[in-house]
Amino acid sequence: MEHSLRIAVASLAVSIAVLAIKYAAFLLTGSVALYSDALESIINVVTAMTVIIAIRIAARPADAEHPYGHHKAEYLSAIVVGIMIVVAAFAILREAYEAFLHPKLIEDTWAGLAVSVAATVLNVIWSLVLIRQGRAHRSASLVADGKHLMTDVVTTIAVLVGVVAVVLTGIAVLDAGIAALVALNVLWSGWGVIRDNASGLMDEAAPPEELATIRNIIGQNALGAIEAHALRTRHAGTATFIDFHLVVPSTMSVGASHDICDTIEAALKAHVTGAIITIHVEPEGKAKHKGIVVA
């Protein structure tokens, strides 16, 4: 979790730098499209701050009020990020509307474009870092932040192409049209972030490949038991909750069945990041459903 926090703090610094660069590009040109691009970067800064707070909360240990931990704080953070992205989209639409009403030609174009390109390169590099590190450390907040930055990259490229078109054609109203398209792209991105992270709040099961791994580990490490069934899984940030019923011979002692559970838990924790395991032991004859066949 400390590694994720360091990445989040670095993301805040990068976001502030990119915002300053993009705003400089707007000041040089007066382009409403470049202004909309800079406006989105303000959301990047707020997003980075939100991610830092979420990671710190998610790292807190379980307590009396939160016996299952604070892992879902990252999903909440990611959804807040998505909402802020949507808000940014409407703010950009407002600026585009004003520009439609009062179009003006862009000034000092090439210097402004050069500055904006520098910000884009920085965003590309950092968004890839965020997505890779977020997935490696199962941080929903970092992944959401990285995807938002990648959307920002796409947005900026579209803006740069559009600004060049305005300069070459002399049609000032194109600047507002580009800003409106940027807003729609940002709106779609915000919806995607909200949709992707809502499943985490709904206790979505582990993905099929991970579920297959869990089943295999249980089957291979439950020697002495008869079968396992009623397997359930759910993700919550970096944690994967796993619970199932383990059927043992009715004559087996509590100590022997406990040893089998310890073996299974150790194997699951060795192969499943953040595994939190609950095993219900029941004697042969009580099981009502067939489940995992023990090897």
mmCIF file of C-alpha atoms in Angstrom:
data_model
loop_
_atom_site.group_PDB
_atom_site.id
_atom_site.type_symbol
_atom_site.label_atom_id
_atom_site.label_comp_id
_atom_site.label_asym_id
_atom_site.label_seq_id
_atom_site.Cartn_x
_atom_site.Cartn_y
_atom_site.Cartn_z
ATOM 1 C CA MET A 1 0.000 0.000 0.000
ATOM 2 C CA GLU A 2 2.937 2.346 0.688
ATOM 3 C CA HIS A 3 4.092 1.900 -2.897
ATOM 4 C CA SER A 4 0.646 2.844 -4.217
ATOM 5 C CA LEU A 5 0.647 5.921 -1.979
ATOM 6 C CA ARG A 6 4.019 7.065 -3.324
ATOM 7 C CA ILE A 7 2.733 6.656 -6.867
ATOM 8 C CA ALA A 8 -0.381 8.673 -6.002
ATOM 9 C CA VAL A 9 1.690 11.521 -4.529
ATOM 10 C CA ALA A 10 3.887 11.560 -7.633
ATOM 11 C CA SER A 11 0.707 11.647 -9.736
ATOM 12 C CA LEU A 12 -0.392 14.800 -7.935
ATOM 13 C CA ALA A 13 2.928 16.480 -8.764
ATOM 14 C CA VAL A 14 2.689 15.451 -12.430
ATOM 15 C CA SER A 15 -0.925 16.668 -12.655
ATOM 16 C CA ILE A 16 0.011 20.083 -11.283
ATOM 17 C CA ALA A 17 2.897 20.352 -13.757
ATOM 18 C CA VAL A 18 0.674 19.375 -16.703
ATOM 19 C CA LEU A 19 -1.999 21.854 -15.624
ATOM 20 C CA ALA A 20 0.562 24.678 -15.540
ATOM 21 C CA ILE A 21 1.888 23.742 -18.989
ATOM 22 C CA LYS A 22 -1.585 23.517 -20.558
ATOM 23 C CA TYR A 23 -2.707 26.789 -19.037
ATOM 24 C CA ALA A 24 0.401 28.420 -20.490
ATOM 25 C CA ALA A 25 -0.627 27.072 -23.910
ATOM 26 C CA PHE A 26 -4.063 28.666 -23.484
ATOM 27 C CA LEU A 27 -2.563 32.016 -22.449
ATOM 28 C CA LEU A 28 -0.358 31.994 -25.537
ATOM 29 C CA THR A 29 -3.197 31.246 -27.966
ATOM 30 C CA GLY A 30 -6.511 32.257 -26.372
ATOM 31 C CA SER A 31 -7.978 29.050 -27.822
ATOM 32 C CA VAL A 32 -11.122 27.852 -26.051
ATOM 33 C CA ALA A 33 -10.247 24.295 -27.123
ATOM 34 C CA LEU A 34 -6.895 24.538 -25.346
ATOM 35 C CA TYR A 35 -8.667 26.154 -22.404
ATOM 36 C CA SER A 36 -11.060 23.190 -22.216
ATOM 37 C CA ASP A 37 -8.054 20.887 -22.250
ATOM 38 C CA ALA A 38 -6.513 22.830 -19.338
ATOM 39 C CA LEU A 39 -9.836 22.758 -17.492
ATOM 40 C CA GLU A 40 -9.831 18.978 -17.633
ATOM 41 C CA SER A 41 -6.359 19.011 -16.064
ATOM 42 C CA ILE A 42 -7.773 20.816 -13.024
ATOM 43 C CA ILE A 43 -9.903 17.714 -12.520
ATOM 44 C CA ASN A 44 -6.714 15.640 -12.799
ATOM 45 C CA VAL A 45 -5.260 17.538 -9.843
ATOM 46 C CA VAL A 46 -8.403 17.064 -7.730
ATOM 47 C CA THR A 47 -8.513 13.409 -8.777
ATOM 48 C CA ALA A 48 -4.913 12.853 -7.647
ATOM 49 C CA MET A 49 -5.748 14.355 -4.250
ATOM 50 C CA THR A 50 -8.798 12.085 -3.957
ATOM 51 C CA VAL A 51 -6.721 9.021 -4.817
ATOM 52 C CA ILE A 52 -4.187 9.844 -2.078
ATOM 53 C CA ILE A 53 -6.962 10.115 0.513
ATOM 54 C CA ALA A 54 -8.604 6.877 -0.677
ATOM 55 C CA ILE A 55 -5.390 4.853 -0.560
ATOM 56 C CA ARG A 56 -4.653 6.077 2.963
ATOM 57 C CA ILE A 57 -8.149 5.105 4.123
ATOM 58 C CA ALA A 58 -8.029 1.708 2.381
ATOM 59 C CA ALA A 59 -4.742 0.938 4.169
ATOM 60 C CA ARG A 60 -6.332 1.239 7.604
ATOM 61 C CA PRO A 61 -6.655 -2.085 9.453
ATOM 62 C CA ALA A 62 -10.037 -3.569 10.304
ATOM 63 C CA ASP A 63 -11.695 -2.156 13.418
ATOM 64 C CA ALA A 64 -14.868 -2.628 15.449
ATOM 65 C CA GLU A 65 -16.943 -0.518 13.059
ATOM 66 C CA HIS A 66 -15.339 -1.967 9.905
ATOM 67 C CA PRO A 67 -14.527 -5.626 10.731
ATOM 68 C CA TYR A 68 -13.875 -6.424 7.059
ATOM 69 C CA GLY A 69 -11.454 -3.526 6.617
ATOM 70 C CA HIS A 70 -11.623 -0.330 4.567
ATOM 71 C CA HIS A 71 -10.741 -1.812 1.167
ATOM 72 C CA LYS A 72 -13.773 -0.406 -0.642
ATOM 73 C CA ALA A 73 -12.597 3.158 -0.073
ATOM 74 C CA GLU A 74 -10.733 2.899 -3.378
ATOM 75 C CA TYR A 75 -13.896 1.996 -5.284
ATOM 76 C CA LEU A 76 -15.676 4.968 -3.723
ATOM 77 C CA SER A 77 -12.728 7.166 -4.693
ATOM 78 C CA ALA A 78 -12.803 5.922 -8.278
ATOM 79 C CA ILE A 79 -16.529 6.657 -8.540
ATOM 80 C CA VAL A 80 -15.946 10.160 -7.153
ATOM 81 C CA VAL A 81 -13.269 10.568 -9.829
ATOM 82 C CA GLY A 82 -15.801 9.508 -12.471
ATOM 83 C CA ILE A 83 -18.340 12.035 -11.186
ATOM 84 C CA MET A 84 -15.729 14.807 -11.279
ATOM 85 C CA ILE A 85 -14.861 13.872 -14.856
ATOM 86 C CA VAL A 86 -18.546 14.216 -15.786
ATOM 87 C CA VAL A 87 -18.683 17.619 -14.066
ATOM 88 C CA ALA A 88 -15.618 18.693 -16.049
ATOM 89 C CA ALA A 89 -17.361 17.640 -19.259
ATOM 90 C CA PHE A 90 -20.312 19.935 -18.555
ATOM 91 C CA ALA A 91 -17.952 22.791 -17.669
ATOM 92 C CA ILE A 92 -16.206 22.338 -21.005
ATOM 93 C CA LEU A 93 -19.568 22.285 -22.822
ATOM 94 C CA ARG A 94 -20.403 25.614 -21.218
ATOM 95 C CA GLU A 95 -17.137 27.123 -22.486
ATOM 96 C CA ALA A 96 -17.791 25.690 -25.953
ATOM 97 C CA TYR A 97 -21.243 27.279 -26.003
ATOM 98 C CA GLU A 98 -19.779 30.690 -25.103
ATOM 99 C CA ALA A 99 -17.197 30.288 -27.847
ATOM 100 C CA PHE A 100 -19.948 29.502 -30.376
ATOM 101 C CA LEU A 101 -21.644 32.754 -29.442
ATOM 102 C CA HIS A 102 -18.423 34.799 -29.532
ATOM 103 C CA PRO A 103 -15.878 33.095 -31.843
ATOM 104 C CA LYS A 104 -12.379 34.556 -32.190
ATOM 105 C CA LEU A 105 -9.223 33.619 -34.079
ATOM 106 C CA ILE A 106 -6.353 31.863 -32.304
ATOM 107 C CA GLU A 107 -3.135 33.778 -31.571
ATOM 108 C CA ASP A 108 0.528 32.684 -31.396
ATOM 109 C CA THR A 109 -0.541 29.220 -32.517
ATOM 110 C CA TRP A 110 2.709 27.334 -32.969
ATOM 111 C CA ALA A 111 4.244 28.304 -29.626
ATOM 112 C CA GLY A 112 1.037 27.284 -27.880
ATOM 113 C CA LEU A 113 0.923 23.962 -29.718
ATOM 114 C CA ALA A 114 4.542 23.209 -28.830
ATOM 115 C CA VAL A 115 3.812 23.790 -25.141
ATOM 116 C CA SER A 116 0.704 21.594 -25.315
ATOM 117 C CA VAL A 117 2.664 18.782 -26.990
ATOM 118 C CA ALA A 118 5.111 18.809 -24.078
ATOM 119 C CA ALA A 119 2.216 18.323 -21.645
ATOM 120 C CA THR A 120 0.853 15.480 -23.780
ATOM 121 C CA VAL A 121 4.142 13.576 -23.769
ATOM 122 C CA LEU A 122 4.320 13.863 -19.985
ATOM 123 C CA ASN A 123 0.727 12.625 -19.657
ATOM 124 C CA VAL A 124 1.316 9.622 -21.934
ATOM 125 C CA ILE A 125 4.291 8.442 -19.909
ATOM 126 C CA TRP A 126 2.607 8.920 -16.560
ATOM 127 C CA SER A 127 -0.756 7.416 -17.516
ATOM 128 C CA LEU A 128 1.000 4.198 -18.588
ATOM 129 C CA VAL A 129 2.877 4.116 -15.284
ATOM 130 C CA LEU A 130 -0.352 4.577 -13.306
ATOM 131 C CA ILE A 131 -2.286 1.869 -15.146
ATOM 132 C CA ARG A 132 0.573 -0.634 -14.930
ATOM 133 C CA GLN A 133 1.274 0.026 -11.237
ATOM 134 C CA GLY A 134 -2.430 0.147 -10.372
ATOM 135 C CA ARG A 135 -3.049 -3.265 -11.904
ATOM 136 C CA ALA A 136 0.101 -4.724 -10.364
ATOM 137 C CA HIS A 137 -0.950 -3.566 -6.886
ATOM 138 C CA ARG A 138 -4.703 -3.984 -7.458
ATOM 139 C CA SER A 139 -5.423 -0.336 -6.798
ATOM 140 C CA ALA A 140 -8.716 0.699 -8.392
ATOM 141 C CA SER A 141 -7.945 4.354 -7.675
ATOM 142 C CA LEU A 142 -4.621 4.342 -9.534
ATOM 143 C CA VAL A 143 -6.101 2.498 -12.523
ATOM 144 C CA ALA A 144 -9.005 4.977 -12.684
ATOM 145 C CA ASP A 145 -6.565 7.899 -12.485
ATOM 146 C CA GLY A 146 -4.407 6.383 -15.227
ATOM 147 C CA LYS A 147 -7.379 5.809 -17.534
ATOM 148 C CA HIS A 148 -8.509 9.373 -16.961
ATOM 149 C CA LEU A 149 -5.050 10.666 -17.907
ATOM 150 C CA MET A 150 -5.082 8.500 -21.039
ATOM 151 C CA THR A 151 -8.409 10.059 -21.984
ATOM 152 C CA ASP A 152 -6.768 13.417 -21.406
ATOM 153 C CA VAL A 153 -4.053 12.399 -23.874
ATOM 154 C CA VAL A 154 -6.620 11.505 -26.546
ATOM 155 C CA THR A 155 -8.416 14.757 -25.834
ATOM 156 C CA THR A 156 -5.261 16.837 -26.200
ATOM 157 C CA ILE A 157 -4.313 15.189 -29.491
ATOM 158 C CA ALA A 158 -7.789 15.935 -30.864
ATOM 159 C CA VAL A 159 -7.477 19.522 -29.662
ATOM 160 C CA LEU A 160 -4.079 19.972 -31.306
ATOM 161 C CA VAL A 161 -5.369 18.658 -34.637
ATOM 162 C CA GLY A 162 -8.410 20.900 -34.376
ATOM 163 C CA VAL A 163 -6.417 24.019 -33.540
ATOM 164 C CA VAL A 164 -4.240 23.449 -36.597
ATOM 165 C CA ALA A 165 -7.435 23.112 -38.669
ATOM 166 C CA VAL A 166 -8.698 26.431 -37.310
ATOM 167 C CA VAL A 167 -5.436 28.156 -38.265
ATOM 168 C CA LEU A 168 -5.333 26.645 -41.750
ATOM 169 C CA THR A 169 -9.003 27.318 -42.582
ATOM 170 C CA GLY A 170 -9.486 30.587 -40.701
ATOM 171 C CA ILE A 171 -12.877 29.346 -39.444
ATOM 172 C CA ALA A 172 -12.879 30.537 -35.822
ATOM 173 C CA VAL A 173 -16.043 28.693 -34.819
ATOM 174 C CA LEU A 174 -14.221 25.378 -35.340
ATOM 175 C CA ASP A 175 -12.421 26.073 -32.064
ATOM 176 C CA ALA A 176 -15.735 25.866 -30.185
ATOM 177 C CA GLY A 177 -16.735 22.734 -32.100
ATOM 178 C CA ILE A 178 -13.526 21.006 -31.041
ATOM 179 C CA ALA A 179 -14.169 21.959 -27.414
ATOM 180 C CA ALA A 180 -17.666 20.448 -27.620
ATOM 181 C CA LEU A 181 -16.266 17.174 -28.997
ATOM 182 C CA VAL A 182 -13.708 17.169 -26.188
ATOM 183 C CA ALA A 183 -16.541 17.517 -23.676
ATOM 184 C CA LEU A 184 -18.415 14.531 -25.136
ATOM 185 C CA ASN A 185 -15.276 12.397 -25.013
ATOM 186 C CA VAL A 186 -14.643 13.404 -21.390
ATOM 187 C CA LEU A 187 -18.285 12.654 -20.515
ATOM 188 C CA TRP A 188 -17.988 9.148 -21.955
ATOM 189 C CA SER A 189 -14.747 8.591 -20.032
ATOM 190 C CA GLY A 190 -16.381 9.638 -16.762
ATOM 191 C CA TRP A 191 -19.273 7.248 -17.303
ATOM 192 C CA GLY A 192 -16.809 4.429 -18.018
ATOM 193 C CA VAL A 193 -14.932 4.993 -14.754
ATOM 194 C CA ILE A 194 -18.195 5.003 -12.765
ATOM 195 C CA ARG A 195 -19.459 1.846 -14.498
ATOM 196 C CA ASP A 196 -16.198 -0.100 -14.058
ATOM 197 C CA ASN A 197 -15.948 0.597 -10.320
ATOM 198 C CA ALA A 198 -19.609 0.210 -9.378
ATOM 199 C CA SER A 199 -19.156 -3.564 -9.730
ATOM 200 C CA GLY A 200 -16.615 -3.492 -6.889
ATOM 201 C CA LEU A 201 -19.174 -1.933 -4.572
ATOM 202 C CA MET A 202 -21.632 -4.666 -5.611
ATOM 203 C CA ASP A 203 -19.291 -7.453 -4.367
ATOM 204 C CA GLU A 204 -18.470 -8.799 -7.826
ATOM 205 C CA ALA A 205 -16.952 -12.293 -7.851
ATOM 206 C CA ALA A 206 -13.341 -12.973 -8.773
ATOM 207 C CA PRO A 207 -12.742 -13.224 -12.544
ATOM 208 C CA PRO A 208 -13.099 -16.708 -14.113
ATOM 209 C CA GLU A 209 -9.353 -17.364 -14.428
ATOM 210 C CA GLU A 210 -8.734 -16.478 -10.771
ATOM 211 C CA LEU A 211 -11.752 -18.513 -9.694
ATOM 212 C CA ALA A 212 -10.349 -21.541 -11.554
ATOM 213 C CA THR A 213 -7.011 -21.072 -9.760
ATOM 214 C CA ILE A 214 -8.773 -20.961 -6.390
ATOM 215 C CA ARG A 215 -10.705 -24.137 -7.162
ATOM 216 C CA ASN A 216 -7.528 -25.968 -8.195
ATOM 217 C CA ILE A 217 -5.652 -24.867 -5.075
ATOM 218 C CA ILE A 218 -8.463 -26.058 -2.794
ATOM 219 C CA GLY A 219 -8.681 -29.404 -4.575
ATOM 220 C CA GLN A 220 -4.924 -30.005 -4.462
ATOM 221 C CA ASN A 221 -4.441 -29.034 -0.807
ATOM 222 C CA ALA A 222 -7.477 -30.575 0.888
ATOM 223 C CA LEU A 223 -6.034 -34.079 1.251
ATOM 224 C CA GLY A 224 -7.977 -35.961 3.905
ATOM 225 C CA ALA A 225 -11.196 -34.106 3.189
ATOM 226 C CA ILE A 226 -13.958 -35.437 0.951
ATOM 227 C CA GLU A 227 -15.017 -32.375 -1.007
ATOM 228 C CA ALA A 228 -15.473 -28.609 -0.911
ATOM 229 C CA HIS A 229 -18.607 -26.791 -2.034
ATOM 230 C CA ALA A 230 -20.543 -23.501 -1.777
ATOM 231 C CA LEU A 231 -17.459 -21.570 -2.907
ATOM 232 C CA ARG A 232 -18.005 -17.795 -2.941
ATOM 233 C CA THR A 233 -15.571 -15.013 -3.764
ATOM 234 C CA ARG A 234 -15.641 -11.226 -3.890
ATOM 235 C CA HIS A 235 -13.151 -8.439 -4.508
ATOM 236 C CA ALA A 236 -12.693 -5.375 -2.317
ATOM 237 C CA GLY A 237 -9.705 -3.294 -3.386
ATOM 238 C CA THR A 238 -6.527 -5.318 -2.791
ATOM 239 C CA ALA A 239 -8.407 -8.008 -0.847
ATOM 240 C CA THR A 240 -10.044 -11.144 -2.238
ATOM 241 C CA PHE A 241 -12.568 -12.700 0.137
ATOM 242 C CA ILE A 242 -12.939 -16.481 -0.253
ATOM 243 C CA ASP A 243 -15.350 -18.676 1.679
ATOM 244 C CA PHE A 244 -16.516 -22.253 1.176
ATOM 245 C CA HIS A 245 -17.670 -25.409 2.972
ATOM 246 C CA LEU A 246 -15.226 -28.268 3.491
ATOM 247 C CA VAL A 247 -16.702 -31.759 3.932
ATOM 248 C CA VAL A 248 -14.624 -34.154 6.074
ATOM 249 C CA PRO A 249 -15.233 -37.720 7.321
ATOM 250 C CA SER A 250 -17.615 -37.719 10.270
ATOM 251 C CA THR A 251 -14.998 -39.581 12.349
ATOM 252 C CA MET A 252 -12.254 -36.973 11.763
ATOM 253 C CA SER A 253 -11.129 -35.011 14.837
ATOM 254 C CA VAL A 254 -11.439 -31.235 15.090
ATOM 255 C CA GLY A 255 -7.647 -30.969 15.217
ATOM 256 C CA ALA A 256 -7.175 -32.958 11.990
ATOM 257 C CA SER A 257 -9.809 -30.946 10.093
ATOM 258 C CA HIS A 258 -8.221 -27.727 11.366
ATOM 259 C CA ASP A 259 -4.850 -28.836 9.988
ATOM 260 C CA ILE A 260 -6.413 -29.341 6.547
ATOM 261 C CA CYS A 261 -7.904 -25.840 6.717
ATOM 262 C CA ASP A 262 -4.494 -24.394 7.623
ATOM 263 C CA THR A 263 -2.907 -26.112 4.630
ATOM 264 C CA ILE A 264 -5.553 -24.791 2.254
ATOM 265 C CA GLU A 265 -5.321 -21.252 3.658
ATOM 266 C CA ALA A 266 -1.525 -21.184 3.352
ATOM 267 C CA ALA A 267 -1.705 -22.333 -0.285
ATOM 268 C CA LEU A 268 -4.402 -19.802 -1.193
ATOM 269 C CA LYS A 269 -2.518 -16.917 0.428
ATOM 270 C CA ALA A 270 0.636 -17.911 -1.446
ATOM 271 C CA HIS A 271 -1.105 -17.706 -4.837
ATOM 272 C CA VAL A 272 -3.952 -15.194 -4.394
ATOM 273 C CA THR A 273 -2.949 -11.643 -3.490
ATOM 274 C CA GLY A 274 -4.711 -10.331 -0.395
ATOM 275 C CA ALA A 275 -6.685 -13.527 0.194
ATOM 276 C CA ILE A 276 -8.983 -13.445 3.247
ATOM 277 C CA ILE A 277 -10.383 -16.927 3.786
ATOM 278 C CA THR A 278 -13.305 -18.381 5.738
ATOM 279 C CA ILE A 279 -13.832 -22.168 5.781
ATOM 280 C CA HIS A 280 -16.911 -23.863 7.231
ATOM 281 C CA VAL A 281 -16.133 -27.484 8.141
ATOM 282 C CA GLU A 282 -19.003 -29.981 8.057
ATOM 283 C CA PRO A 283 -19.105 -33.790 8.531
ATOM 284 C CA GLU A 284 -19.824 -36.262 5.770
ATOM 285 C CA GLY A 285 -23.530 -36.769 5.263
ATOM 286 C CA LYS A 286 -24.432 -33.098 5.907
ATOM 287 C CA ALA A 287 -23.407 -31.842 2.469
ATOM 288 C CA LYS A 288 -26.352 -31.256 0.158
ATOM 289 C CA HIS A 289 -24.483 -30.148 -2.993
ATOM 290 C CA LYS A 290 -21.592 -31.591 -4.923
ATOM 291 C CA GLY A 291 -18.621 -29.284 -5.178
ATOM 292 C CA ILE A 292 -14.870 -29.386 -5.715
ATOM 293 C CA VAL A 293 -13.524 -32.914 -5.820
ATOM 294 C CA VAL A 294 -10.481 -33.263 -3.563
ATOM 295 C CA ALA A 295 -7.410 -34.675 -5.307
#
